[in-house]
PDB file of C-alpha atoms in Angstrom:
ATOM      1  CA  UNK A   1       0.000   0.000   0.000  1.00 77.00           C
ATOM      2  CA  UNK A   2       3.004   2.338   0.036  1.00 79.00           C
ATOM      3  CA  UNK A   3       2.590   3.442  -3.574  1.00 87.00           C
ATOM      4  CA  UNK A   4      -1.141   4.003  -3.084  1.00 87.00           C
ATOM      5  CA  UNK A   5      -0.334   6.444  -0.261  1.00 83.00           C
ATOM      6  CA  UNK A   6       1.752   8.423  -2.745  1.00 79.00           C
ATOM      7  CA  UNK A   7      -1.052   8.393  -5.318  1.00 85.00           C
ATOM      8  CA  UNK A   8       1.046   6.162  -7.560  1.00 89.00           C
ATOM      9  CA  UNK A   9      -0.778   2.843  -7.240  1.00 94.00           C
ATOM     10  CA  UNK A  10      -1.117   0.605 -10.313  1.00 96.00           C
ATOM     11  CA  UNK A  11      -4.825   1.245 -10.819  1.00 93.00           C
ATOM     12  CA  UNK A  12      -4.201   5.003 -11.092  1.00 94.00           C
ATOM     13  CA  UNK A  13      -1.174   4.697 -13.373  1.00 95.00           C
ATOM     14  CA  UNK A  14      -2.740   2.050 -15.624  1.00 96.00           C
ATOM     15  CA  UNK A  15      -5.652   4.394 -16.261  1.00 95.00           C
ATOM     16  CA  UNK A  16      -3.183   6.951 -17.580  1.00 94.00           C
ATOM     17  CA  UNK A  17      -1.083   4.402 -19.453  1.00 96.00           C
ATOM     18  CA  UNK A  18      -2.868   1.064 -20.140  1.00 97.00           C
ATOM     19  CA  UNK A  19       0.308  -0.442 -21.587  1.00 98.00           C
ATOM     20  CA  UNK A  20       2.264   0.069 -18.347  1.00 97.00           C
ATOM     21  CA  UNK A  21       3.871  -2.986 -16.734  1.00 98.00           C
ATOM     22  CA  UNK A  22       3.783  -2.496 -12.959  1.00 98.00           C
ATOM     23  CA  UNK A  23       5.894  -4.879 -10.885  1.00 97.00           C
ATOM     24  CA  UNK A  24       5.184  -5.318  -7.169  1.00 97.00           C
ATOM     25  CA  UNK A  25       7.915  -7.266  -5.388  1.00 97.00           C
ATOM     26  CA  UNK A  26       7.135  -8.224  -1.778  1.00 97.00           C
ATOM     27  CA  UNK A  27       7.932 -11.011   0.640  1.00 97.00           C
ATOM     28  CA  UNK A  28       4.482 -12.494   1.138  1.00 98.00           C
ATOM     29  CA  UNK A  29       2.609 -11.150  -1.890  1.00 97.00           C
ATOM     30  CA  UNK A  30      -0.241  -8.683  -2.256  1.00 95.00           C
ATOM     31  CA  UNK A  31      -2.902 -10.843  -0.574  1.00 95.00           C
ATOM     32  CA  UNK A  32      -3.159 -13.404   2.209  1.00 97.00           C
ATOM     33  CA  UNK A  33      -2.746 -13.553   5.980  1.00 97.00           C
ATOM     34  CA  UNK A  34       0.847 -12.259   5.985  1.00 97.00           C
ATOM     35  CA  UNK A  35       0.506  -9.749   3.121  1.00 95.00           C
ATOM     36  CA  UNK A  36       1.030  -6.719   5.361  1.00 92.00           C
ATOM     37  CA  UNK A  37       3.470  -8.375   7.776  1.00 95.00           C
ATOM     38  CA  UNK A  38       7.158  -7.579   8.015  1.00 96.00           C
ATOM     39  CA  UNK A  39       9.640 -10.285   7.096  1.00 97.00           C
ATOM     40  CA  UNK A  40      13.048 -11.128   5.690  1.00 98.00           C
ATOM     41  CA  UNK A  41      14.581 -13.791   3.461  1.00 97.00           C
ATOM     42  CA  UNK A  42      14.672 -16.360   6.266  1.00 98.00           C
ATOM     43  CA  UNK A  43      10.923 -15.913   6.898  1.00 98.00           C
ATOM     44  CA  UNK A  44       9.959 -16.251   3.233  1.00 98.00           C
ATOM     45  CA  UNK A  45      12.207 -19.285   2.911  1.00 98.00           C
ATOM     46  CA  UNK A  46      10.559 -20.820   5.970  1.00 98.00           C
ATOM     47  CA  UNK A  47       7.003 -20.288   4.726  1.00 98.00           C
ATOM     48  CA  UNK A  48       7.851 -21.738   1.298  1.00 98.00           C
ATOM     49  CA  UNK A  49       8.731 -25.130   2.817  1.00 96.00           C
ATOM     50  CA  UNK A  50      12.238 -24.998   1.352  1.00 97.00           C
ATOM     51  CA  UNK A  51      14.066 -24.067   4.566  1.00 97.00           C
ATOM     52  CA  UNK A  52      13.006 -27.332   6.219  1.00 95.00           C
ATOM     53  CA  UNK A  53      15.188 -29.194   3.708  1.00 94.00           C
ATOM     54  CA  UNK A  54      18.347 -27.124   4.230  1.00 95.00           C
ATOM     55  CA  UNK A  55      20.834 -28.125   6.887  1.00 94.00           C
ATOM     56  CA  UNK A  56      22.932 -30.898   8.359  1.00 94.00           C
ATOM     57  CA  UNK A  57      21.749 -34.073  10.015  1.00 93.00           C
ATOM     58  CA  UNK A  58      20.637 -33.588  13.640  1.00 93.00           C
ATOM     59  CA  UNK A  59      21.030 -29.802  13.318  1.00 95.00           C
ATOM     60  CA  UNK A  60      18.553 -26.956  12.917  1.00 97.00           C
ATOM     61  CA  UNK A  61      17.573 -25.951   9.374  1.00 96.00           C
ATOM     62  CA  UNK A  62      20.107 -23.537   7.930  1.00 93.00           C
ATOM     63  CA  UNK A  63      19.394 -20.438   5.831  1.00 93.00           C
ATOM     64  CA  UNK A  64      22.148 -19.879   3.211  1.00 92.00           C
ATOM     65  CA  UNK A  65      22.775 -16.123   3.604  1.00 94.00           C
ATOM     66  CA  UNK A  66      19.860 -14.321   1.882  1.00 95.00           C
ATOM     67  CA  UNK A  67      20.355 -15.432  -1.700  1.00 96.00           C
ATOM     68  CA  UNK A  68      17.453 -17.840  -2.189  1.00 96.00           C
ATOM     69  CA  UNK A  69      14.334 -15.855  -1.321  1.00 97.00           C
ATOM     70  CA  UNK A  70      15.530 -12.251  -1.715  1.00 97.00           C
ATOM     71  CA  UNK A  71      17.546 -12.481  -4.894  1.00 97.00           C
ATOM     72  CA  UNK A  72      16.544 -15.706  -6.651  1.00 97.00           C
ATOM     73  CA  UNK A  73      12.914 -16.131  -5.612  1.00 97.00           C
ATOM     74  CA  UNK A  74      12.418 -12.377  -5.455  1.00 97.00           C
ATOM     75  CA  UNK A  75      14.598 -10.332  -7.792  1.00 97.00           C
ATOM     76  CA  UNK A  76      15.199 -12.892 -10.535  1.00 97.00           C
ATOM     77  CA  UNK A  77      11.630 -14.189 -10.610  1.00 98.00           C
ATOM     78  CA  UNK A  78      10.256 -10.641 -10.631  1.00 98.00           C
ATOM     79  CA  UNK A  79      12.566  -9.737 -13.518  1.00 98.00           C
ATOM     80  CA  UNK A  80      11.375 -12.856 -15.353  1.00 98.00           C
ATOM     81  CA  UNK A  81       7.787 -11.737 -14.765  1.00 98.00           C
ATOM     82  CA  UNK A  82       8.590  -8.375 -16.349  1.00 98.00           C
ATOM     83  CA  UNK A  83      10.138 -10.095 -19.373  1.00 98.00           C
ATOM     84  CA  UNK A  84       7.044 -12.316 -19.731  1.00 98.00           C
ATOM     85  CA  UNK A  85       4.753  -9.277 -19.468  1.00 98.00           C
ATOM     86  CA  UNK A  86       6.797  -7.415 -22.094  1.00 98.00           C
ATOM     87  CA  UNK A  87       6.554 -10.403 -24.425  1.00 98.00           C
ATOM     88  CA  UNK A  88       2.784 -10.611 -23.948  1.00 98.00           C
ATOM     89  CA  UNK A  89       2.369  -6.869 -24.459  1.00 98.00           C
ATOM     90  CA  UNK A  90       3.959  -7.169 -27.892  1.00 98.00           C
ATOM     91  CA  UNK A  91       0.807  -9.074 -28.898  1.00 97.00           C
ATOM     92  CA  UNK A  92      -1.930  -7.459 -26.813  1.00 98.00           C
ATOM     93  CA  UNK A  93      -0.566  -3.942 -26.454  1.00 97.00           C
ATOM     94  CA  UNK A  94      -1.723  -4.004 -22.843  1.00 97.00           C
ATOM     95  CA  UNK A  95       0.223  -3.840 -19.606  1.00 97.00           C
ATOM     96  CA  UNK A  96      -0.486  -5.660 -16.369  1.00 97.00           C
ATOM     97  CA  UNK A  97       0.399  -5.863 -12.684  1.00 98.00           C
ATOM     98  CA  UNK A  98       3.013  -8.386 -11.534  1.00 98.00           C
ATOM     99  CA  UNK A  99       2.473  -9.761  -8.033  1.00 98.00           C
ATOM    100  CA  UNK A 100       5.931 -11.160  -7.236  1.00 98.00           C
ATOM    101  CA  UNK A 101       5.950 -12.947  -3.872  1.00 98.00           C
ATOM    102  CA  UNK A 102       9.321 -14.126  -2.564  1.00 98.00           C
ATOM    103  CA  UNK A 103       7.607 -17.052  -0.823  1.00 98.00           C
ATOM    104  CA  UNK A 104       6.068 -18.262  -4.076  1.00 98.00           C
ATOM    105  CA  UNK A 105       9.139 -17.348  -6.099  1.00 98.00           C
ATOM    106  CA  UNK A 106      11.512 -19.483  -4.051  1.00 98.00           C
ATOM    107  CA  UNK A 107       8.935 -22.298  -3.855  1.00 98.00           C
ATOM    108  CA  UNK A 108       8.571 -22.335  -7.642  1.00 98.00           C
ATOM    109  CA  UNK A 109      12.322 -22.102  -8.052  1.00 97.00           C
ATOM    110  CA  UNK A 110      12.513 -25.223  -5.867  1.00 96.00           C
ATOM    111  CA  UNK A 111       9.924 -27.223  -7.834  1.00 96.00           C
ATOM    112  CA  UNK A 112      12.524 -29.991  -8.067  1.00 94.00           C
ATOM    113  CA  UNK A 113      11.998 -30.701  -4.373  1.00 93.00           C
ATOM    114  CA  UNK A 114       8.294 -31.380  -4.911  1.00 92.00           C
ATOM    115  CA  UNK A 115       8.621 -33.140  -8.265  1.00 92.00           C
ATOM    116  CA  UNK A 116      11.389 -35.497  -7.105  1.00 91.00           C
ATOM    117  CA  UNK A 117       9.828 -36.662  -3.822  1.00 87.00           C
ATOM    118  CA  UNK A 118       8.174 -39.622  -5.502  1.00 86.00           C
ATOM    119  CA  UNK A 119      11.583 -40.827  -6.720  1.00 86.00           C
ATOM    120  CA  UNK A 120      12.869 -41.199  -3.159  1.00 81.00           C
ATOM    121  CA  UNK A 121      15.391 -38.350  -3.303  1.00 82.00           C
ATOM    122  CA  UNK A 122      14.088 -36.902  -0.025  1.00 87.00           C
ATOM    123  CA  UNK A 123      12.698 -39.994   1.702  1.00 88.00           C
ATOM    124  CA  UNK A 124      15.196 -39.815   4.579  1.00 91.00           C
ATOM    125  CA  UNK A 125      15.557 -37.139   7.296  1.00 92.00           C
ATOM    126  CA  UNK A 126      17.330 -33.861   6.483  1.00 93.00           C
ATOM    127  CA  UNK A 127      21.037 -34.345   5.908  1.00 94.00           C
ATOM    128  CA  UNK A 128      20.797 -38.064   5.072  1.00 95.00           C
ATOM    129  CA  UNK A 129      19.791 -37.850   1.412  1.00 94.00           C
ATOM    130  CA  UNK A 130      21.664 -37.898  -1.861  1.00 94.00           C
ATOM    131  CA  UNK A 131      22.075 -34.154  -2.361  1.00 94.00           C
ATOM    132  CA  UNK A 132      21.910 -32.668   1.138  1.00 94.00           C
ATOM    133  CA  UNK A 133      25.123 -33.988   2.662  1.00 93.00           C
ATOM    134  CA  UNK A 134      24.115 -37.576   3.279  1.00 95.00           C
ATOM    135  CA  UNK A 135      26.159 -39.115   0.470  1.00 97.00           C
ATOM    136  CA  UNK A 136      29.950 -39.302   0.822  1.00 98.00           C
ATOM    137  CA  UNK A 137      30.351 -38.567  -2.894  1.00 98.00           C
ATOM    138  CA  UNK A 138      28.333 -35.332  -2.718  1.00 98.00           C
ATOM    139  CA  UNK A 139      29.994 -33.517   0.145  1.00 98.00           C
ATOM    140  CA  UNK A 140      32.548 -30.878   1.146  1.00 98.00           C
ATOM    141  CA  UNK A 141      35.816 -32.010   2.757  1.00 98.00           C
ATOM    142  CA  UNK A 142      38.492 -30.104   4.664  1.00 98.00           C
ATOM    143  CA  UNK A 143      42.082 -30.222   3.414  1.00 98.00           C
ATOM    144  CA  UNK A 144      45.298 -30.225   5.443  1.00 98.00           C
ATOM    145  CA  UNK A 145      45.734 -26.447   5.000  1.00 98.00           C
ATOM    146  CA  UNK A 146      42.272 -25.668   6.376  1.00 98.00           C
ATOM    147  CA  UNK A 147      40.679 -25.157   2.984  1.00 98.00           C
ATOM    148  CA  UNK A 148      37.994 -27.282   1.331  1.00 98.00           C
ATOM    149  CA  UNK A 149      37.215 -29.430  -1.703  1.00 98.00           C
ATOM    150  CA  UNK A 150      33.729 -29.887  -3.151  1.00 98.00           C
ATOM    151  CA  UNK A 151      32.858 -33.402  -4.310  1.00 98.00           C
ATOM    152  CA  UNK A 152      29.919 -34.073  -6.646  1.00 98.00           C
ATOM    153  CA  UNK A 153      30.693 -37.500  -8.121  1.00 98.00           C
ATOM    154  CA  UNK A 154      27.106 -38.713  -8.554  1.00 97.00           C
ATOM    155  CA  UNK A 155      27.338 -40.842 -11.697  1.00 97.00           C
ATOM    156  CA  UNK A 156      29.169 -44.204 -11.445  1.00 97.00           C
ATOM    157  CA  UNK A 157      31.829 -43.242 -13.985  1.00 98.00           C
ATOM    158  CA  UNK A 158      32.580 -40.047 -12.075  1.00 98.00           C
ATOM    159  CA  UNK A 159      32.544 -41.879  -8.757  1.00 98.00           C
ATOM    160  CA  UNK A 160      35.130 -44.325 -10.074  1.00 98.00           C
ATOM    161  CA  UNK A 161      37.468 -41.433 -10.911  1.00 98.00           C
ATOM    162  CA  UNK A 162      36.940 -40.006  -7.432  1.00 98.00           C
ATOM    163  CA  UNK A 163      37.901 -43.341  -5.875  1.00 98.00           C
ATOM    164  CA  UNK A 164      40.974 -43.540  -8.105  1.00 98.00           C
ATOM    165  CA  UNK A 165      42.067 -40.009  -7.201  1.00 98.00           C
ATOM    166  CA  UNK A 166      41.745 -40.816  -3.510  1.00 98.00           C
ATOM    167  CA  UNK A 167      44.042 -43.784  -3.972  1.00 98.00           C
ATOM    168  CA  UNK A 168      41.356 -46.348  -3.136  1.00 98.00           C
ATOM    169  CA  UNK A 169      40.263 -49.576  -4.826  1.00 97.00           C
ATOM    170  CA  UNK A 170      36.537 -49.762  -5.559  1.00 94.00           C
ATOM    171  CA  UNK A 171      36.674 -53.564  -5.293  1.00 95.00           C
ATOM    172  CA  UNK A 172      37.555 -53.198  -1.623  1.00 96.00           C
ATOM    173  CA  UNK A 173      34.731 -50.741  -0.866  1.00 97.00           C
ATOM    174  CA  UNK A 174      30.964 -51.035  -0.430  1.00 97.00           C
ATOM    175  CA  UNK A 175      28.920 -50.278  -3.544  1.00 97.00           C
ATOM    176  CA  UNK A 176      28.334 -46.579  -4.174  1.00 97.00           C
ATOM    177  CA  UNK A 177      24.623 -46.564  -3.350  1.00 96.00           C
ATOM    178  CA  UNK A 178      24.836 -48.602  -0.143  1.00 96.00           C
ATOM    179  CA  UNK A 179      23.199 -45.974   2.075  1.00 95.00           C
ATOM    180  CA  UNK A 180      23.924 -47.852   5.294  1.00 96.00           C
ATOM    181  CA  UNK A 181      27.663 -47.522   4.542  1.00 97.00           C
ATOM    182  CA  UNK A 182      27.575 -43.807   3.756  1.00 97.00           C
ATOM    183  CA  UNK A 183      28.488 -42.581   7.286  1.00 97.00           C
ATOM    184  CA  UNK A 184      31.630 -44.724   7.415  1.00 98.00           C
ATOM    185  CA  UNK A 185      32.574 -43.830   3.845  1.00 98.00           C
ATOM    186  CA  UNK A 186      32.284 -40.137   4.700  1.00 98.00           C
ATOM    187  CA  UNK A 187      34.707 -40.633   7.575  1.00 98.00           C
ATOM    188  CA  UNK A 188      37.126 -42.470   5.275  1.00 98.00           C
ATOM    189  CA  UNK A 189      36.960 -39.775   2.582  1.00 98.00           C
ATOM    190  CA  UNK A 190      37.361 -37.027   5.190  1.00 98.00           C
ATOM    191  CA  UNK A 191      40.460 -38.698   6.598  1.00 98.00           C
ATOM    192  CA  UNK A 192      42.038 -38.950   3.149  1.00 98.00           C
ATOM    193  CA  UNK A 193      41.226 -35.388   2.090  1.00 98.00           C
ATOM    194  CA  UNK A 194      42.747 -34.118   5.338  1.00 98.00           C
ATOM    195  CA  UNK A 195      46.131 -35.536   4.319  1.00 98.00           C
ATOM    196  CA  UNK A 196      46.804 -33.111   1.433  1.00 98.00           C
ATOM    197  CA  UNK A 197      46.500 -29.392   0.762  1.00 98.00           C
ATOM    198  CA  UNK A 198      43.849 -27.936  -1.486  1.00 98.00           C
ATOM    199  CA  UNK A 199      46.472 -27.225  -4.161  1.00 98.00           C
ATOM    200  CA  UNK A 200      47.676 -30.831  -4.032  1.00 98.00           C
ATOM    201  CA  UNK A 201      44.131 -32.139  -4.498  1.00 98.00           C
ATOM    202  CA  UNK A 202      43.639 -29.752  -7.407  1.00 98.00           C
ATOM    203  CA  UNK A 203      46.743 -31.162  -9.074  1.00 98.00           C
ATOM    204  CA  UNK A 204      45.238 -34.640  -8.714  1.00 98.00           C
ATOM    205  CA  UNK A 205      41.661 -33.913  -9.834  1.00 98.00           C
ATOM    206  CA  UNK A 206      42.012 -31.049 -12.304  1.00 97.00           C
ATOM    207  CA  UNK A 207      41.563 -32.402 -15.813  1.00 96.00           C
ATOM    208  CA  UNK A 208      39.532 -35.400 -14.631  1.00 97.00           C
ATOM    209  CA  UNK A 209      35.779 -36.016 -14.549  1.00 98.00           C
ATOM    210  CA  UNK A 210      35.743 -36.843 -10.845  1.00 98.00           C
ATOM    211  CA  UNK A 211      33.646 -33.705 -10.211  1.00 98.00           C
ATOM    212  CA  UNK A 212      36.037 -32.485  -7.524  1.00 98.00           C
ATOM    213  CA  UNK A 213      36.772 -28.765  -7.367  1.00 98.00           C
ATOM    214  CA  UNK A 214      38.265 -26.336  -4.844  1.00 98.00           C
ATOM    215  CA  UNK A 215      35.959 -24.293  -2.641  1.00 98.00           C
ATOM    216  CA  UNK A 216      37.216 -20.809  -3.461  1.00 98.00           C
ATOM    217  CA  UNK A 217      36.940 -17.639  -1.411  1.00 97.00           C
ATOM    218  CA  UNK A 218      35.587 -14.571  -3.203  1.00 95.00           C
ATOM    219  CA  UNK A 219      39.147 -13.313  -3.646  1.00 94.00           C
ATOM    220  CA  UNK A 220      40.437 -16.651  -4.904  1.00 96.00           C
ATOM    221  CA  UNK A 221      37.528 -17.013  -7.337  1.00 97.00           C
ATOM    222  CA  UNK A 222      38.504 -13.833  -9.157  1.00 96.00           C
ATOM    223  CA  UNK A 223      42.068 -15.063  -9.719  1.00 95.00           C
ATOM    224  CA  UNK A 224      41.296 -18.695 -10.588  1.00 97.00           C
ATOM    225  CA  UNK A 225      42.654 -19.719 -13.994  1.00 96.00           C
ATOM    226  CA  UNK A 226      39.269 -20.810 -15.368  1.00 97.00           C
ATOM    227  CA  UNK A 227      37.484 -17.621 -14.311  1.00 97.00           C
ATOM    228  CA  UNK A 228      40.334 -15.438 -15.583  1.00 96.00           C
ATOM    229  CA  UNK A 229      40.184 -17.155 -18.971  1.00 97.00           C
ATOM    230  CA  UNK A 230      36.466 -16.402 -19.263  1.00 95.00           C
ATOM    231  CA  UNK A 231      36.829 -12.915 -17.756  1.00 94.00           C
ATOM    232  CA  UNK A 232      34.099 -13.873 -15.308  1.00 95.00           C
ATOM    233  CA  UNK A 233      34.909 -10.939 -13.019  1.00 95.00           C
ATOM    234  CA  UNK A 234      35.413  -7.266 -13.805  1.00 94.00           C
ATOM    235  CA  UNK A 235      37.129  -4.372 -12.020  1.00 92.00           C
ATOM    236  CA  UNK A 236      35.742  -0.834 -11.941  1.00 90.00           C
ATOM    237  CA  UNK A 237      37.685   2.419 -11.971  1.00 89.00           C
ATOM    238  CA  UNK A 238      37.872   2.318  -8.166  1.00 88.00           C
ATOM    239  CA  UNK A 239      39.500  -1.119  -8.196  1.00 90.00           C
ATOM    240  CA  UNK A 240      36.374  -2.880  -6.900  1.00 91.00           C
ATOM    241  CA  UNK A 241      35.777  -6.371  -8.324  1.00 94.00           C
ATOM    242  CA  UNK A 242      32.373  -7.822  -9.158  1.00 93.00           C
ATOM    243  CA  UNK A 243      30.940 -10.581 -11.365  1.00 94.00           C
ATOM    244  CA  UNK A 244      30.558  -9.869 -15.075  1.00 92.00           C
ATOM    245  CA  UNK A 245      26.901  -9.785 -16.195  1.00 90.00           C
ATOM    246  CA  UNK A 246      25.605 -13.260 -17.023  1.00 92.00           C
ATOM    247  CA  UNK A 247      24.547 -15.150 -19.033  1.00 93.00           C
ATOM    248  CA  UNK A 248      26.760 -14.222 -21.969  1.00 92.00           C
ATOM    249  CA  UNK A 249      24.863 -13.540 -25.194  1.00 94.00           C
ATOM    250  CA  UNK A 250      26.593 -14.275 -28.503  1.00 95.00           C
ATOM    251  CA  UNK A 251      25.213 -11.395 -30.609  1.00 96.00           C
ATOM    252  CA  UNK A 252      24.377  -8.759 -28.015  1.00 94.00           C
ATOM    253  CA  UNK A 253      26.589  -9.390 -24.985  1.00 91.00           C
ATOM    254  CA  UNK A 254      26.258  -6.996 -22.082  1.00 87.00           C
ATOM    255  CA  UNK A 255      28.909  -4.292 -21.981  1.00 88.00           C
ATOM    256  CA  UNK A 256      29.684  -3.835 -18.281  1.00 87.00           C
ATOM    257  CA  UNK A 257      30.346  -0.387 -16.921  1.00 86.00           C
ATOM    258  CA  UNK A 258      33.733   0.197 -15.353  1.00 86.00           C
ATOM    259  CA  UNK A 259      32.473   3.183 -13.400  1.00 88.00           C
ATOM    260  CA  UNK A 260      31.869   2.899  -9.667  1.00 87.00           C
ATOM    261  CA  UNK A 261      28.378   2.033  -8.446  1.00 85.00           C
ATOM    262  CA  UNK A 262      26.243   5.142  -7.921  1.00 87.00           C
ATOM    263  CA  UNK A 263      25.316   6.320  -4.448  1.00 89.00           C
ATOM    264  CA  UNK A 264      21.649   5.934  -3.538  1.00 89.00           C
ATOM    265  CA  UNK A 265      19.955   9.137  -4.653  1.00 91.00           C
ATOM    266  CA  UNK A 266      22.990  10.431  -6.545  1.00 91.00           C
ATOM    267  CA  UNK A 267      21.058  10.883  -9.807  1.00 93.00           C
ATOM    268  CA  UNK A 268      17.587  11.595  -8.381  1.00 93.00           C
ATOM    269  CA  UNK A 269      17.495  15.229  -9.490  1.00 93.00           C
ATOM    270  CA  UNK A 270      19.043  14.453 -12.878  1.00 93.00           C
ATOM    271  CA  UNK A 271      16.467  11.752 -13.659  1.00 93.00           C
ATOM    272  CA  UNK A 272      13.493  13.843 -12.514  1.00 93.00           C
ATOM    273  CA  UNK A 273      14.663  16.796 -14.623  1.00 95.00           C
ATOM    274  CA  UNK A 274      14.928  14.502 -17.653  1.00 94.00           C
ATOM    275  CA  UNK A 275      11.324  13.441 -17.041  1.00 90.00           C
ATOM    276  CA  UNK A 276       9.917  16.961 -17.000  1.00 92.00           C
ATOM    277  CA  UNK A 277       9.922  17.896 -13.314  1.00 92.00           C
ATOM    278  CA  UNK A 278      10.883  21.482 -12.492  1.00 95.00           C
ATOM    279  CA  UNK A 279      13.516  22.354  -9.920  1.00 94.00           C
ATOM    280  CA  UNK A 280      10.758  23.798  -7.734  1.00 95.00           C
ATOM    281  CA  UNK A 281       8.753  20.559  -7.895  1.00 94.00           C
ATOM    282  CA  UNK A 282      11.855  18.541  -7.083  1.00 93.00           C
ATOM    283  CA  UNK A 283      12.642  20.785  -4.124  1.00 93.00           C
ATOM    284  CA  UNK A 284       9.100  20.283  -2.828  1.00 93.00           C
ATOM    285  CA  UNK A 285       9.382  16.493  -3.155  1.00 91.00           C
ATOM    286  CA  UNK A 286      12.660  16.660  -1.244  1.00 91.00           C
ATOM    287  CA  UNK A 287      11.280  18.873   1.518  1.00 92.00           C
ATOM    288  CA  UNK A 288       8.308  16.496   1.870  1.00 89.00           C
ATOM    289  CA  UNK A 289      10.858  13.645   2.241  1.00 87.00           C
ATOM    290  CA  UNK A 290       9.385  11.769  -0.733  1.00 88.00           C
ATOM    291  CA  UNK A 291      12.774  11.702  -2.472  1.00 90.00           C
ATOM    292  CA  UNK A 292      16.330  11.880  -1.218  1.00 88.00           C
ATOM    293  CA  UNK A 293      19.615  13.200  -2.536  1.00 88.00           C
ATOM    294  CA  UNK A 294      23.109  11.874  -2.058  1.00 83.00           C
ATOM    295  CA  UNK A 295      26.026  13.613  -3.667  1.00 71.00           C
ATOM    296  CA  UNK A 296      29.563  12.205  -3.534  1.00 64.00           C
ATOM    297  CA  UNK A 297      31.918  14.188  -1.319  1.00 62.00           C
ATOM    298  CA  UNK A 298      35.329  15.256  -2.531  1.00 53.00           C
ATOM    299  CA  UNK A 299      38.233  13.533  -0.793  1.00 52.00           C
ATOM    300  CA  UNK A 300      40.504  16.484  -0.054  1.00 50.00           C
TER     301      UNK A 300
END
């Protein structure tokens, strides 16, 4: 209801411009019991049902920072809704209102959880299944230098290369999918990984299909050979590093800006002037605390 209080609700604006696409991104959506309640990523993730599946065995569910509901279920799904509405408008000429709920966005993003239940992927308690830390061949292991290696050797042919790289003989081990042996196998793998540094394990597994890769810090990711080759990260004129826009399009790739990120409100006046507001109107909006300004300060 915030935009309605400003006289800028979708019903008003769509009357003036019927082709307008009006996106409303909220945690709980525009209707329902929690529609007007405060919340954050962890709350939306909880209500979606997804949070109950995240976490280690015998531990509380774990929220992975705020990427899933805020950015994936919220920002990305809302942006997708805008793209869909633009595509539809090309045919109908009409706009519409997008009700983007982070709860529903992250739930839909996680459709795999619902669709795969009947296949037994999630038949065991949290942390004991194939993809949530239960399997020894889909796990993260600490190395002797306190770093980590990520293992994702699901398919038999990849698992065999993992076993070979660890210096083990598959004929002397339980079969890969013997769930009752997974706890002991995890202990065995952990003991072996702890005997070498991350760099040493990379020298063993790089170039193989064992699906074993280093767990890189943000700093290390930017300097990794693979990412450097693809120019996956960019540096702005202040020396700040960030990911290059993705995905990469062949004919019209994004051209990233190397300028620093703008301050919030830095271009408010400039944009309003471009859209026909007078300086007096802008000053009134500012004095009424509807808009804000933020100008960079000189470092003298």
